CSV table of C-alpha atoms in Angstrom, one decimal:
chain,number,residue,atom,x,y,z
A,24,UNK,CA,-50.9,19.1,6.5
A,25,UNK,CA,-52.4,17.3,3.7
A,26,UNK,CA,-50.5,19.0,1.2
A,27,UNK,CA,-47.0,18.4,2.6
A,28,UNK,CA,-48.0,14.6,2.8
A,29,UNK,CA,-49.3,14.7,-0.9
A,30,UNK,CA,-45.8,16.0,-2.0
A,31,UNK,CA,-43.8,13.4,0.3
A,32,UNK,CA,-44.1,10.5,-2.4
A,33,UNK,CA,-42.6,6.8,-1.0
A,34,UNK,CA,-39.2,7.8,-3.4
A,35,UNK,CA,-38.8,10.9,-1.1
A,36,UNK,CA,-39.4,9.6,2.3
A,37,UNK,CA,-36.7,6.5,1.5
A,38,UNK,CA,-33.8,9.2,0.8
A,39,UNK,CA,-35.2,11.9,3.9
A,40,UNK,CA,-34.9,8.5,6.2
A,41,UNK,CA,-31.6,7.6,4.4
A,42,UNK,CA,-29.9,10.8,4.9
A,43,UNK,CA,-31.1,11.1,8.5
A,44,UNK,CA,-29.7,7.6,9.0
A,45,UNK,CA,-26.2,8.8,7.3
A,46,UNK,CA,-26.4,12.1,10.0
A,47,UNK,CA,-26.7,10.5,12.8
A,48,UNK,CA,-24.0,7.4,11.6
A,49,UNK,CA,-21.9,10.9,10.6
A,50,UNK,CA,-22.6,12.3,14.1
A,51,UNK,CA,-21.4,9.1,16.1
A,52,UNK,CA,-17.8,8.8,14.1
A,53,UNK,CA,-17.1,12.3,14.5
A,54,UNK,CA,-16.3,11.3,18.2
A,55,UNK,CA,-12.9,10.3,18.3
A,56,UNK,CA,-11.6,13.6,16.5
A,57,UNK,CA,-9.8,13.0,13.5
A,58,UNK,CA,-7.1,15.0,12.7
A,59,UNK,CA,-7.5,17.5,10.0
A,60,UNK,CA,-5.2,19.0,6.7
A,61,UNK,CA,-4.3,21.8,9.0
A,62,UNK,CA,-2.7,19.4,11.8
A,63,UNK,CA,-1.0,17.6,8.8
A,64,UNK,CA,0.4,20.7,7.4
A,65,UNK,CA,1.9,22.1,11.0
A,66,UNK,CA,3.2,18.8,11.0
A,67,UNK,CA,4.9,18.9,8.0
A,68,UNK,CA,6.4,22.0,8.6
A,69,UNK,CA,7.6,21.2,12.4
A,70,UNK,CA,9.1,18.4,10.4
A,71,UNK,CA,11.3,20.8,7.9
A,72,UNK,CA,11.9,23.6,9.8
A,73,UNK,CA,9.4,25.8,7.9
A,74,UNK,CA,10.0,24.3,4.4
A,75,UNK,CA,8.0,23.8,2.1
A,76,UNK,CA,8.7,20.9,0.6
A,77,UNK,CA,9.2,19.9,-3.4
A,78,UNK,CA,7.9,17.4,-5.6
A,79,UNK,CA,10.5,14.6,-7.0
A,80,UNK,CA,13.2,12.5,-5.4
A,81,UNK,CA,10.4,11.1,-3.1
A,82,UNK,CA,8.1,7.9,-4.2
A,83,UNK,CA,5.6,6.8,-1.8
A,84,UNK,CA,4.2,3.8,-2.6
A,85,UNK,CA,0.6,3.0,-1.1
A,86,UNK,CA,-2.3,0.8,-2.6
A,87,UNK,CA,-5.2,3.0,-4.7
A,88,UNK,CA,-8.1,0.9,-2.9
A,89,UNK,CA,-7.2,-0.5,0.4
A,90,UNK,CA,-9.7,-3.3,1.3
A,91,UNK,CA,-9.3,-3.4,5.1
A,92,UNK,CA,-7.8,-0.1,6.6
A,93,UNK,CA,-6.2,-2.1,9.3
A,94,UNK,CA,-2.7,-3.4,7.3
A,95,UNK,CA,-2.1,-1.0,4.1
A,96,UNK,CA,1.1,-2.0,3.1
A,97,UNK,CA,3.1,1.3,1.9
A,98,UNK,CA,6.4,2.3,0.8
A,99,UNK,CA,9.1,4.7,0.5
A,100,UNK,CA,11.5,5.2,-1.8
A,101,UNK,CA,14.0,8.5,-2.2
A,102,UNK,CA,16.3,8.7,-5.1
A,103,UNK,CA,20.5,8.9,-3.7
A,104,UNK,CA,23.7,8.1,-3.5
A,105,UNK,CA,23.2,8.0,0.3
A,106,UNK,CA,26.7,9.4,0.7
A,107,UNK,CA,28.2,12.8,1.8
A,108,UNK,CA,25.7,15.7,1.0
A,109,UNK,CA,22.9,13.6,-0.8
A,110,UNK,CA,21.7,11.5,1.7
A,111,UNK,CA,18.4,10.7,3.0
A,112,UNK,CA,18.5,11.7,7.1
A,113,UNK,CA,14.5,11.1,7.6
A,114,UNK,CA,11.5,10.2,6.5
A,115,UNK,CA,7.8,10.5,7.7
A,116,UNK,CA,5.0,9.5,7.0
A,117,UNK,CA,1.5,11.1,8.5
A,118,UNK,CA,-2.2,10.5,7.7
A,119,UNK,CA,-4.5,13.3,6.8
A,120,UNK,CA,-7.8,11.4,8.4
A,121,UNK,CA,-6.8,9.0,11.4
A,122,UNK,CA,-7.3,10.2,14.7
A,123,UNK,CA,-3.5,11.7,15.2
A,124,UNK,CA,-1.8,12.0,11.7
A,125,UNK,CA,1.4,10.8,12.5
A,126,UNK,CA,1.8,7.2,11.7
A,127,UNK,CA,6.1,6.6,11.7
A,128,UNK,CA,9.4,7.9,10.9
A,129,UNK,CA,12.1,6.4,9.1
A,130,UNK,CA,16.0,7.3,9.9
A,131,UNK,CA,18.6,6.4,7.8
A,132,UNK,CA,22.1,6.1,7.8
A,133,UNK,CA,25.1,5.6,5.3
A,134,UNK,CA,24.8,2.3,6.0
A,135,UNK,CA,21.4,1.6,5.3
A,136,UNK,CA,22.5,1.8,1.4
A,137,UNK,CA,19.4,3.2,0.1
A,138,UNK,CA,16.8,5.2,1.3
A,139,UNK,CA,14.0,2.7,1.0
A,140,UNK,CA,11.5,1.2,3.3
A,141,UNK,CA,8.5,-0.6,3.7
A,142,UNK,CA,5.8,-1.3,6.8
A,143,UNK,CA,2.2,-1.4,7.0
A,144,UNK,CA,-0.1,1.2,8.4
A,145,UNK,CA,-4.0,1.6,9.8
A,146,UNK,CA,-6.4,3.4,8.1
A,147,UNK,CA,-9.8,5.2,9.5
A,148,UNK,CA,-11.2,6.0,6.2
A,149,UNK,CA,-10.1,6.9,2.8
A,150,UNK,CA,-8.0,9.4,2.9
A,151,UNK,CA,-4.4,11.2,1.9
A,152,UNK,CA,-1.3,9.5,3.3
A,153,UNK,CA,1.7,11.5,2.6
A,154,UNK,CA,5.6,10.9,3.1
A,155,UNK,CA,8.4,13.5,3.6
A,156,UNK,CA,12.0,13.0,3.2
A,157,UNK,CA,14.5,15.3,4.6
A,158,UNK,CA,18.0,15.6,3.2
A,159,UNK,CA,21.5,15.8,4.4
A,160,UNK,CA,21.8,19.4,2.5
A,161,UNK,CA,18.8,20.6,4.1
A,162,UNK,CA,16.1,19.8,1.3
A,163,UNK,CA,13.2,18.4,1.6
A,164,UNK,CA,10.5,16.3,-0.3
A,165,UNK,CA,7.1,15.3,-0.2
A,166,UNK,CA,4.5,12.6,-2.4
A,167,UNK,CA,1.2,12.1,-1.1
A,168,UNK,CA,-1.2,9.2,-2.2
A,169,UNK,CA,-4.9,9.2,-1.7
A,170,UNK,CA,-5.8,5.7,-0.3
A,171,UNK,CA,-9.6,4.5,-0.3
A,172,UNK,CA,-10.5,2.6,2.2
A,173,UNK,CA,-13.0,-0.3,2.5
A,174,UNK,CA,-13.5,-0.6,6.3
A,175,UNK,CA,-11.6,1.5,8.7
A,176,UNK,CA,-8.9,0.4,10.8
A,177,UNK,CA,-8.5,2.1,14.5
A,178,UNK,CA,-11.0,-0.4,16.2
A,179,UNK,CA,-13.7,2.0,14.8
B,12,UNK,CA,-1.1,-10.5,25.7
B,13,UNK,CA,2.1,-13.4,24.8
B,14,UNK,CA,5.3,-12.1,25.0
B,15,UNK,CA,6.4,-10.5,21.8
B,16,UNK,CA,8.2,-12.8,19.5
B,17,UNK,CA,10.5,-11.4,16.9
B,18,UNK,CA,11.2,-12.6,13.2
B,19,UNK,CA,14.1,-11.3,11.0
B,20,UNK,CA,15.0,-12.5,8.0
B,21,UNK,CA,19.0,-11.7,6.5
B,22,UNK,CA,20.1,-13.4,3.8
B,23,UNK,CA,23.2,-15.9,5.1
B,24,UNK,CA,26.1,-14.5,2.6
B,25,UNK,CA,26.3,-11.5,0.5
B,26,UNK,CA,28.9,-9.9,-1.5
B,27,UNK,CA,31.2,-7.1,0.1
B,28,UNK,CA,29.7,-3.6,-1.1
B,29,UNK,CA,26.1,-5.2,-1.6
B,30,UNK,CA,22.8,-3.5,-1.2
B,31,UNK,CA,20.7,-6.2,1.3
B,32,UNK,CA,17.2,-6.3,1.6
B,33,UNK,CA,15.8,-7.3,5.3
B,34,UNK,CA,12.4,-8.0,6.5
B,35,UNK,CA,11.4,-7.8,10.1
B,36,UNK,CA,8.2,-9.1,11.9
B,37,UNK,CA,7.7,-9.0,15.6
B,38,UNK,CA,3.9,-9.9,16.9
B,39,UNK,CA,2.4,-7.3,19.1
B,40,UNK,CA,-0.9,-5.8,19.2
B,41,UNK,CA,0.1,-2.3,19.0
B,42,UNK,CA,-3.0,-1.0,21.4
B,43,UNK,CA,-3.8,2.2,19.8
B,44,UNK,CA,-5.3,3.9,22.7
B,45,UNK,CA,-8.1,4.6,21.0
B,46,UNK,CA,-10.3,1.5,21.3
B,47,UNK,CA,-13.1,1.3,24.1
B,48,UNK,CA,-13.6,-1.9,26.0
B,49,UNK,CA,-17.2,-3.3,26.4
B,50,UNK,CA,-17.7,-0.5,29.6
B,51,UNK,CA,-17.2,1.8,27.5
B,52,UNK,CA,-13.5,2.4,28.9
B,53,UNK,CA,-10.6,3.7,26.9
B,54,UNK,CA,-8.1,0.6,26.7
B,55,UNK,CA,-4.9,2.4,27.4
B,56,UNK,CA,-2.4,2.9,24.3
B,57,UNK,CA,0.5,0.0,24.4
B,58,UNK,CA,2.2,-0.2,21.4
B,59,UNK,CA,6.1,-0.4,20.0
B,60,UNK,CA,7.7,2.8,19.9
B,61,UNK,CA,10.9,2.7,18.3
B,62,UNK,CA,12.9,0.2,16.2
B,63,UNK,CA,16.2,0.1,15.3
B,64,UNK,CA,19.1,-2.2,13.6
B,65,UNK,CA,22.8,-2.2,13.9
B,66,UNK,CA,25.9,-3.7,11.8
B,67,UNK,CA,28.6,-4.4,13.9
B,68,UNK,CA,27.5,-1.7,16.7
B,69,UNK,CA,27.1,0.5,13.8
B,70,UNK,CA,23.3,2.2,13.3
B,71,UNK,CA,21.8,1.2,10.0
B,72,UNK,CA,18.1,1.9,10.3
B,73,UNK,CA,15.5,3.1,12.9
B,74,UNK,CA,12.0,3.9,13.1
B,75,UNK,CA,9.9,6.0,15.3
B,76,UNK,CA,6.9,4.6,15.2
B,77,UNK,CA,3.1,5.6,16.4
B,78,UNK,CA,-0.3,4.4,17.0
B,79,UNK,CA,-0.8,4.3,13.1
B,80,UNK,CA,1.5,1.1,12.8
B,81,UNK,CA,-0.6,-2.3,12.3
B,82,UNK,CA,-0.4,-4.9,14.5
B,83,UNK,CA,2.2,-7.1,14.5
B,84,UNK,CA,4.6,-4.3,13.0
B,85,UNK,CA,6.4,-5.2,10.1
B,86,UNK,CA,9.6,-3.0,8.6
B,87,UNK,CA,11.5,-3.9,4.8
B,88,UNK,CA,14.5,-2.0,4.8
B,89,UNK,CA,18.0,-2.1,3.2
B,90,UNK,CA,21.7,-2.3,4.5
B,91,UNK,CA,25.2,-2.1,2.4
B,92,UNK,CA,27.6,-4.6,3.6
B,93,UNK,CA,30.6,-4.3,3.9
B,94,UNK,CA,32.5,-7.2,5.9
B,95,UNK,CA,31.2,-10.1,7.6
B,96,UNK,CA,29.3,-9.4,10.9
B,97,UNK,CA,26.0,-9.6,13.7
B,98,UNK,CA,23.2,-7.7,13.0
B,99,UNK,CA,21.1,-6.7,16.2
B,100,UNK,CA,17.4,-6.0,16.5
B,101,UNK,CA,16.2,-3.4,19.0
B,102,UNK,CA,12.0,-3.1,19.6
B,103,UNK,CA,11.3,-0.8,22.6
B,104,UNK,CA,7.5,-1.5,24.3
B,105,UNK,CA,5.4,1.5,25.4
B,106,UNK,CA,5.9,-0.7,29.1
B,107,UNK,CA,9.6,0.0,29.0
B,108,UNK,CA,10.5,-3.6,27.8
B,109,UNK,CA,12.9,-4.3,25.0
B,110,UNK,CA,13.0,-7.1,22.4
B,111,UNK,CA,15.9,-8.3,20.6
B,112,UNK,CA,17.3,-10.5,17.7
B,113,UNK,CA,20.6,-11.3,16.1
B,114,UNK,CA,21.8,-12.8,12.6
B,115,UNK,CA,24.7,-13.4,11.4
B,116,UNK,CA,25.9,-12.5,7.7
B,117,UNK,CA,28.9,-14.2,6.1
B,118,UNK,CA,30.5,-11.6,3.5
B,119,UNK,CA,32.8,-12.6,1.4
């Protein structure tokens, strides 16, 4: 007993307590299950029909540091004419770490005149966010953005 | 919660053929469903579940959204105009409700 105390200097008993501290604060959030990359990528593909989807065409706009997770303004952009075969029919966007990663999609017409949209979204943690655009001709696109967040959104 | 109050904003004339920019903004709380109250209950989910616009009767841009919105859901979008006409504003409510706005653009 003596010994194990003589090695446990004041340094190492701070980080022990800290990293218990940081278990149990890790135990607690795990709670409300967050979705994983797996759910994202069945998403994705229940979104294309089994596509994997290409880099290019597809911007997705989204702030590198995102101070409060509840309103991250993001955008997408997708390069056409937005007539006859190239044309934008969909977008989506999902979330890697929230609790479901869906978060919206966007439909667009020949009238909308470009494939372009903006809106905000809600955050749990830091985290990938990634759009993907589907095409007239069958195509599909994808960006993805890693976003860090500050403090959470989803009335964590 | 108030009832929902829309905001649109369309510019008043445009040129025929021209690529419009228009910002929406309705207030809503967009209840995730995944917030307890103080008992410890889940609040249940109420948020805005679709969106769309129209030209003339015409769809021009729609949204699906989920719980991952913000409150107070805002959408930037684009329409081409063609002829002078009424936009229309469609939010759908999680309760079944529906909230609309028009605007008129003059195209010349």
């Amino acid at each position: 007993m003596q010994k194990i105390t003589m090695k446990l200097n004041r340094r190492q008993a701070l980080t022990l307590s800290a990293g218990a501290a940081f278990a149990v604060v890790a135990g607690i959030r795990t709670v409300p299950a967050y979705a994983s990359a797996e759910d994202t990528e069945k998403r994705i593909m229940e979104f294309t029909g089994g596509k994997t989807p290409e880099s290019g065409k597809l911007t997705l706009t989204a702030p590198e540091i995102a101070e409060n997770g509840n309103t991250v303004p993001i955008s997408v952009n997708v390069e056409s004419a937005m007539t006859g075969d190239d044309m934008v029919e969909s977008v989506i966007i999902l979330a890697e770490g929230n609790p479901n990663p869906e978060v919206a999609t966007f439909n667009f017409t020949a009238m909308s005149g470009s494939a372009a949209a903006t809106t905000r979204m809600r955050l749990a943690k830091t985290q990938n966010v990634i759009a993907v655009a589907k095409m007239a001709d069958g195509s599909v696109f994808m960006d993805k953005k890693e976003v860090k967040v500050t403090i959470g959104g989803c009335g964590g | 919660m108030a009832t929902p109050k829309p905001r649109v904003k369309v510019p008043k004339t445009a040129s025929a053929g021209e690529v419009i920019v228009l910002k929406t903004l309705i207030s809503h709380d967009m209840e995730s469903g995944q917030r307890k109250d103080k008992e410890g209950k889940v609040i249940p989910r109420q948020i805005i579940n679709k969106f769309s616009c129209e030209f003339n009767g015409q769809p021009v841009f729609s949204c699906d959204l989920d719980p991952a919105i913000s409150a107070n859901p805002y959408f930037e979008f684009t329409a081409k105009v063609t002829e002078s006409g009424t936009f229309k504003f469609t939010w759908v409510d999680d309760n079944g409700s529906t909230y609309s706005d028009e605007q008129k653009i003059d195209v010349k």
